[in-house]
PDB file of C-alpha atoms in Angstrom:
ATOM      1  CA  LEU A  11       0.000   0.000   0.000  1.00 76.00           C
ATOM      2  CA  ARG A  12       2.796   2.408   0.831  1.00 80.00           C
ATOM      3  CA  GLY A  13       4.391   1.659  -2.551  1.00 80.00           C
ATOM      4  CA  SER A  14       1.115   2.767  -4.163  1.00 74.00           C
ATOM      5  CA  ARG A  15       1.269   6.101  -2.291  1.00 80.00           C
ATOM      6  CA  PHE A  16      -1.244   5.223   0.407  1.00 81.00           C
ATOM      7  CA  ARG A  17      -0.539   6.332   3.932  1.00 82.00           C
ATOM      8  CA  VAL A  18      -0.782   3.299   6.188  1.00 85.00           C
ATOM      9  CA  GLU A  19      -1.352   3.440   9.922  1.00 86.00           C
ATOM     10  CA  ALA A  20      -1.677   0.476  12.265  1.00 88.00           C
ATOM     11  CA  TRP A  21      -4.283   0.666  15.015  1.00 90.00           C
ATOM     12  CA  ASN A  22      -4.806  -1.759  17.854  1.00 90.00           C
ATOM     13  CA  PRO A  23      -8.175  -0.886  19.460  1.00 92.00           C
ATOM     14  CA  ALA A  24      -7.140  -2.582  22.719  1.00 90.00           C
ATOM     15  CA  GLN A  25      -4.188  -0.199  23.127  1.00 91.00           C
ATOM     16  CA  ALA A  26      -5.136   3.165  21.628  1.00 90.00           C
ATOM     17  CA  PRO A  27      -8.103   5.278  20.547  1.00 90.00           C
ATOM     18  CA  ARG A  28      -9.036   5.464  16.869  1.00 89.00           C
ATOM     19  CA  PRO A  29      -6.498   7.534  14.883  1.00 85.00           C
ATOM     20  CA  ALA A  30      -7.730  10.938  13.784  1.00 82.00           C
ATOM     21  CA  MET A  31      -8.195  11.819  10.120  1.00 77.00           C
ATOM     22  CA  ARG A  32      -5.026  13.863   9.550  1.00 74.00           C
ATOM     23  CA  GLY A  33      -4.846  15.293   6.070  1.00 72.00           C
ATOM     24  CA  CYS A  34      -6.410  12.355   4.270  1.00 70.00           C
ATOM     25  CA  GLN A  35      -9.276  12.608   1.835  1.00 74.00           C
ATOM     26  CA  ARG A  36     -10.633   9.091   2.315  1.00 82.00           C
ATOM     27  CA  ARG A  37      -9.934   6.268   4.720  1.00 85.00           C
ATOM     28  CA  ALA A  38     -10.432   2.530   4.346  1.00 88.00           C
ATOM     29  CA  TRP A  39     -10.056   0.010   7.161  1.00 91.00           C
ATOM     30  CA  ILE A  40      -8.419  -3.399   6.735  1.00 90.00           C
ATOM     31  CA  VAL A  41      -9.205  -5.620   9.702  1.00 91.00           C
ATOM     32  CA  VAL A  42      -6.887  -8.548  10.394  1.00 87.00           C
ATOM     33  CA  PRO A  43      -8.095 -10.823  13.206  1.00 85.00           C
ATOM     34  CA  PRO A  44      -5.358 -12.430  15.320  1.00 82.00           C
ATOM     35  CA  LEU A  45      -3.828 -15.482  13.674  1.00 75.00           C
ATOM     36  CA  ALA A  46      -2.165 -16.759  16.861  1.00 71.00           C
ATOM     37  CA  ARG A  47      -4.803 -17.349  19.508  1.00 71.00           C
ATOM     38  CA  THR A  48      -4.112 -18.479  23.065  1.00 70.00           C
ATOM     39  CA  SER A  49      -7.578 -19.977  23.656  1.00 75.00           C
ATOM     40  CA  LEU A  50     -10.759 -20.977  21.848  1.00 76.00           C
ATOM     41  CA  GLU A  51     -12.602 -17.920  23.179  1.00 81.00           C
ATOM     42  CA  PRO A  52     -11.622 -14.396  22.025  1.00 84.00           C
ATOM     43  CA  ASP A  53      -9.368 -12.650  24.545  1.00 86.00           C
ATOM     44  CA  ALA A  54      -9.821  -9.012  25.586  1.00 89.00           C
ATOM     45  CA  ALA A  55      -7.743  -7.672  22.670  1.00 89.00           C
ATOM     46  CA  GLU A  56      -9.723  -9.651  20.096  1.00 88.00           C
ATOM     47  CA  GLN A  57     -13.015  -8.582  21.701  1.00 91.00           C
ATOM     48  CA  ALA A  58     -11.888  -4.937  21.440  1.00 93.00           C
ATOM     49  CA  LEU A  59     -11.044  -5.459  17.750  1.00 93.00           C
ATOM     50  CA  LEU A  60     -14.439  -7.085  17.135  1.00 92.00           C
ATOM     51  CA  ALA A  61     -16.247  -4.188  18.850  1.00 94.00           C
ATOM     52  CA  ALA A  62     -14.232  -1.574  16.912  1.00 95.00           C
ATOM     53  CA  THR A  63     -14.936  -3.372  13.634  1.00 93.00           C
ATOM     54  CA  ARG A  64     -18.663  -3.494  14.419  1.00 92.00           C
ATOM     55  CA  ARG A  65     -18.631   0.292  15.103  1.00 93.00           C
ATOM     56  CA  LEU A  66     -16.847   0.986  11.807  1.00 93.00           C
ATOM     57  CA  VAL A  67     -19.380  -1.124   9.911  1.00 90.00           C
ATOM     58  CA  ASP A  68     -22.310   0.514  11.732  1.00 91.00           C
ATOM     59  CA  GLU A  69     -20.918   3.950  10.790  1.00 91.00           C
ATOM     60  CA  GLY A  70     -20.806   2.963   7.123  1.00 90.00           C
ATOM     61  CA  GLN A  71     -17.011   3.117   6.901  1.00 89.00           C
ATOM     62  CA  PRO A  72     -15.333   1.145   4.066  1.00 90.00           C
ATOM     63  CA  VAL A  73     -14.073  -2.006   5.801  1.00 89.00           C
ATOM     64  CA  LEU A  74     -12.271  -5.068   4.435  1.00 87.00           C
ATOM     65  CA  VAL A  75     -12.480  -7.909   6.967  1.00 86.00           C
ATOM     66  CA  LEU A  76     -10.069 -10.817   6.615  1.00 85.00           C
ATOM     67  CA  VAL A  77     -11.156 -14.040   8.270  1.00 83.00           C
ATOM     68  CA  ALA A  78      -8.711 -16.672   9.479  1.00 79.00           C
ATOM     69  CA  PRO A  79      -9.166 -20.394  10.101  1.00 79.00           C
ATOM     70  CA  SER A  80     -10.659 -21.175  13.494  1.00 78.00           C
ATOM     71  CA  VAL A  81     -10.179 -24.397  15.420  1.00 74.00           C
ATOM     72  CA  ALA A  82     -13.204 -23.376  17.494  1.00 74.00           C
ATOM     73  CA  ALA A  83     -15.383 -23.419  14.360  1.00 73.00           C
ATOM     74  CA  SER A  84     -14.276 -26.968  13.534  1.00 69.00           C
ATOM     75  CA  MET A  85     -15.357 -27.959  17.059  1.00 76.00           C
ATOM     76  CA  GLY A  86     -18.880 -26.619  16.526  1.00 78.00           C
ATOM     77  CA  MET A  87     -18.364 -23.275  18.291  1.00 81.00           C
ATOM     78  CA  VAL A  88     -19.471 -20.036  16.633  1.00 79.00           C
ATOM     79  CA  ASP A  89     -16.641 -18.009  15.122  1.00 80.00           C
ATOM     80  CA  PRO A  90     -17.325 -14.363  16.097  1.00 82.00           C
ATOM     81  CA  TRP A  91     -15.749 -13.037  12.861  1.00 81.00           C
ATOM     82  CA  SER A  92     -18.089 -15.097  10.744  1.00 78.00           C
ATOM     83  CA  GLY A  93     -20.974 -13.746  12.820  1.00 77.00           C
ATOM     84  CA  LEU A  94     -19.879 -10.200  12.013  1.00 82.00           C
ATOM     85  CA  LEU A  95     -20.351 -10.890   8.300  1.00 81.00           C
ATOM     86  CA  ALA A  96     -23.760 -12.552   8.711  1.00 80.00           C
ATOM     87  CA  ASP A  97     -25.567  -9.182   8.640  1.00 79.00           C
ATOM     88  CA  PHE A  98     -24.399  -8.830   5.027  1.00 81.00           C
ATOM     89  CA  GLY A  99     -25.579 -12.241   3.848  1.00 83.00           C
ATOM     90  CA  LEU A 100     -22.113 -13.780   4.152  1.00 84.00           C
ATOM     91  CA  THR A 101     -20.866 -16.709   6.187  1.00 83.00           C
ATOM     92  CA  ALA A 102     -17.159 -17.314   6.502  1.00 84.00           C
ATOM     93  CA  ARG A 103     -16.715 -21.053   6.807  1.00 85.00           C
ATOM     94  CA  SER A 104     -13.793 -20.637   9.194  1.00 82.00           C
ATOM     95  CA  GLY A 105     -13.775 -24.323  10.122  1.00 83.00           C
ATOM     96  CA  ASP A 106     -13.080 -25.248   6.474  1.00 87.00           C
ATOM     97  CA  MET A 107     -10.049 -24.560   4.325  1.00 86.00           C
ATOM     98  CA  VAL A 108      -9.407 -24.587   0.590  1.00 88.00           C
ATOM     99  CA  VAL A 109      -6.587 -27.046  -0.108  1.00 85.00           C
ATOM    100  CA  GLN A 110      -4.872 -28.291  -3.240  1.00 85.00           C
ATOM    101  CA  LEU A 111      -2.815 -31.373  -3.967  1.00 81.00           C
ATOM    102  CA  GLN A 112       0.109 -30.305  -6.159  1.00 76.00           C
ATOM    103  CA  ALA A 113       3.162 -32.024  -7.580  1.00 68.00           C
ATOM    104  CA  SER A 114       6.168 -31.409  -5.339  1.00 69.00           C
ATOM    105  CA  SER A 115       8.559 -33.466  -7.440  1.00 66.00           C
ATOM    106  CA  GLU A 116       8.393 -35.930 -10.329  1.00 66.00           C
ATOM    107  CA  SER A 117       7.290 -38.696  -8.006  1.00 65.00           C
ATOM    108  CA  GLY A 118       5.593 -36.888  -5.140  1.00 69.00           C
ATOM    109  CA  ARG A 119       2.656 -34.635  -4.380  1.00 72.00           C
ATOM    110  CA  ALA A 120       2.167 -32.269  -1.465  1.00 75.00           C
ATOM    111  CA  LEU A 121      -0.898 -30.760   0.115  1.00 75.00           C
ATOM    112  CA  ARG A 122      -0.944 -26.982  -0.184  1.00 78.00           C
ATOM    113  CA  GLN A 123      -3.203 -24.694   1.830  1.00 77.00           C
ATOM    114  CA  GLY A 124      -4.746 -21.971  -0.262  1.00 76.00           C
ATOM    115  CA  VAL A 125      -5.027 -20.993  -3.896  1.00 80.00           C
ATOM    116  CA  GLU A 126      -2.248 -19.774  -6.165  1.00 77.00           C
ATOM    117  CA  ASP A 127      -4.531 -17.705  -8.369  1.00 76.00           C
ATOM    118  CA  VAL A 128      -8.219 -16.933  -7.974  1.00 80.00           C
ATOM    119  CA  ARG A 129     -10.944 -16.996 -10.590  1.00 80.00           C
ATOM    120  CA  PRO A 130     -12.870 -13.734 -11.002  1.00 81.00           C
ATOM    121  CA  GLY A 131     -16.457 -13.644  -9.792  1.00 81.00           C
ATOM    122  CA  ALA A 132     -19.395 -11.662 -11.158  1.00 80.00           C
ATOM    123  CA  HIS A 133     -18.605  -8.383  -9.325  1.00 80.00           C
ATOM    124  CA  ALA A 134     -17.524  -5.363 -11.392  1.00 79.00           C
ATOM    125  CA  VAL A 135     -14.013  -5.199  -9.859  1.00 79.00           C
ATOM    126  CA  ALA A 136     -13.402  -8.961 -10.118  1.00 79.00           C
ATOM    127  CA  SER A 137     -11.268  -8.814 -13.263  1.00 77.00           C
ATOM    128  CA  ALA A 138      -8.752  -6.559 -11.485  1.00 75.00           C
ATOM    129  CA  LEU A 139      -7.765  -9.496  -9.242  1.00 72.00           C
ATOM    130  CA  ALA A 140      -7.078 -11.969 -12.032  1.00 68.00           C
ATOM    131  CA  GLY A 141      -3.454 -13.065 -11.894  1.00 67.00           C
ATOM    132  CA  ARG A 142      -2.679 -10.682  -9.032  1.00 69.00           C
ATOM    133  CA  ALA A 143      -3.758 -12.445  -5.863  1.00 71.00           C
ATOM    134  CA  ALA A 144      -2.460 -15.531  -4.077  1.00 72.00           C
ATOM    135  CA  TRP A 145      -4.621 -16.750  -1.200  1.00 76.00           C
ATOM    136  CA  PRO A 146      -2.738 -18.595   1.544  1.00 78.00           C
ATOM    137  CA  MET A 147      -5.081 -20.141   4.127  1.00 79.00           C
ATOM    138  CA  ALA A 148      -8.088 -19.465   1.898  1.00 84.00           C
ATOM    139  CA  LEU A 149     -11.505 -19.921   3.503  1.00 86.00           C
ATOM    140  CA  PRO A 150     -14.701 -20.504   1.538  1.00 88.00           C
ATOM    141  CA  LEU A 151     -17.606 -18.076   1.913  1.00 87.00           C
ATOM    142  CA  ASP A 152     -21.289 -18.832   1.678  1.00 86.00           C
ATOM    143  CA  VAL A 153     -22.997 -15.928  -0.060  1.00 86.00           C
ATOM    144  CA  ALA A 154     -26.733 -15.644   0.606  1.00 79.00           C
ATOM    145  CA  ALA A 155     -26.802 -12.141  -0.896  1.00 69.00           C
ATOM    146  CA  ALA A 156     -26.814 -11.448  -4.633  1.00 67.00           C
ATOM    147  CA  PRO A 157     -24.449 -13.724  -6.608  1.00 64.00           C
ATOM    148  CA  GLY A 158     -23.094 -10.549  -8.239  1.00 72.00           C
ATOM    149  CA  ALA A 159     -21.389  -9.758  -4.913  1.00 83.00           C
ATOM    150  CA  VAL A 160     -18.723 -12.438  -5.512  1.00 85.00           C
ATOM    151  CA  VAL A 161     -15.405 -10.772  -6.349  1.00 84.00           C
ATOM    152  CA  ALA A 162     -13.099 -13.811  -6.272  1.00 84.00           C
ATOM    153  CA  GLN A 163     -13.706 -17.535  -6.234  1.00 85.00           C
ATOM    154  CA  VAL A 164     -11.805 -20.813  -6.156  1.00 86.00           C
ATOM    155  CA  PRO A 165     -10.799 -22.205  -9.567  1.00 85.00           C
ATOM    156  CA  ASP A 166     -12.813 -25.381 -10.213  1.00 83.00           C
ATOM    157  CA  GLU A 167      -9.773 -27.627 -10.638  1.00 85.00           C
ATOM    158  CA  PRO A 168     -10.018 -31.312  -9.677  1.00 84.00           C
ATOM    159  CA  SER A 169      -6.913 -30.995  -7.476  1.00 84.00           C
ATOM    160  CA  ILE A 170      -8.707 -28.485  -5.192  1.00 87.00           C
ATOM    161  CA  TRP A 171     -11.231 -29.292  -2.480  1.00 87.00           C
ATOM    162  CA  ILE A 172     -12.738 -27.888   0.708  1.00 88.00           C
ATOM    163  CA  GLU A 173     -11.320 -29.676   3.754  1.00 86.00           C
ATOM    164  CA  ASP A 174     -13.265 -29.641   7.030  1.00 84.00           C
ATOM    165  CA  ASP A 175     -10.874 -31.818   9.047  1.00 80.00           C
ATOM    166  CA  PRO A 176      -7.927 -29.867  10.525  1.00 75.00           C
ATOM    167  CA  ARG A 177      -6.014 -33.148  11.000  1.00 75.00           C
ATOM    168  CA  VAL A 178      -5.899 -33.657   7.214  1.00 76.00           C
ATOM    169  CA  VAL A 179      -4.576 -30.133   6.718  1.00 71.00           C
ATOM    170  CA  SER A 180      -1.815 -30.619   9.311  1.00 72.00           C
ATOM    171  CA  ARG A 181      -0.637 -34.101   8.310  1.00 75.00           C
ATOM    172  CA  GLY A 182      -1.379 -34.092   4.570  1.00 73.00           C
ATOM    173  CA  VAL A 183      -2.765 -36.637   2.108  1.00 78.00           C
ATOM    174  CA  THR A 184      -1.572 -38.323  -1.071  1.00 79.00           C
ATOM    175  CA  GLU A 185      -4.857 -38.410  -3.021  1.00 82.00           C
ATOM    176  CA  VAL A 186      -7.772 -36.023  -3.516  1.00 84.00           C
ATOM    177  CA  PRO A 187     -10.739 -37.391  -1.509  1.00 85.00           C
ATOM    178  CA  ALA A 188     -13.265 -38.536  -4.125  1.00 83.00           C
ATOM    179  CA  ASP A 189     -16.243 -37.188  -2.187  1.00 87.00           C
ATOM    180  CA  LYS A 190     -14.695 -33.728  -1.720  1.00 86.00           C
ATOM    181  CA  ALA A 191     -13.204 -32.879  -5.130  1.00 84.00           C
ATOM    182  CA  LEU A 192     -14.673 -29.741  -6.694  1.00 84.00           C
ATOM    183  CA  GLN A 193     -16.962 -30.446  -9.591  1.00 83.00           C
ATOM    184  CA  PRO A 194     -16.601 -28.577 -12.911  1.00 84.00           C
ATOM    185  CA  GLY A 195     -18.459 -25.283 -12.702  1.00 83.00           C
ATOM    186  CA  ALA A 196     -18.508 -25.270  -8.884  1.00 83.00           C
ATOM    187  CA  VAL A 197     -18.639 -21.751  -7.414  1.00 82.00           C
ATOM    188  CA  VAL A 198     -16.783 -21.350  -4.109  1.00 87.00           C
ATOM    189  CA  PRO A 199     -16.505 -17.645  -3.192  1.00 88.00           C
ATOM    190  CA  LEU A 200     -13.384 -16.327  -1.430  1.00 85.00           C
ATOM    191  CA  LEU A 201     -14.110 -12.593  -1.497  1.00 84.00           C
ATOM    192  CA  ALA A 202     -17.465 -10.840  -1.615  1.00 84.00           C
TER     193      ALA A 202
END
């Protein structure tokens, strides 16, 4: 962002008040939930970030929310970040992960988390992402809102599937599970 002449400021809502608008014409907020959690429940810092994000959304501020995998979601607990998106007709399936089995050598294949390149969705800005975005730790979205809201989606390649078992992601596999392989034409949104 700085290389594109944007001024970037970091803000931790648990440690400081919201930064003032100093000499900027417009402001956008990129919210990154904690990737390293110490428990299944959100701690005080994550709760402060959730509350600040909710206020920004309620004020109509432009907000990009990134959602990370959640072990709690795979155990049947509600992921609070996915709940934040529910008001907009989105569900982040934070207990699932997009994975791909790729050749690692002539004789071996390795499980890779994420997508190397996304397929554009129906949204007007979707084509701008083509060939420009890699998605490590990609999570599928369920979009109940208009299908035109999908900006980026998973390529429907037979080597890609949605994995709901964190043990498979951590230890790997050698074959694509037959019951989980994406079908041709499958639409799995990543960004909406």
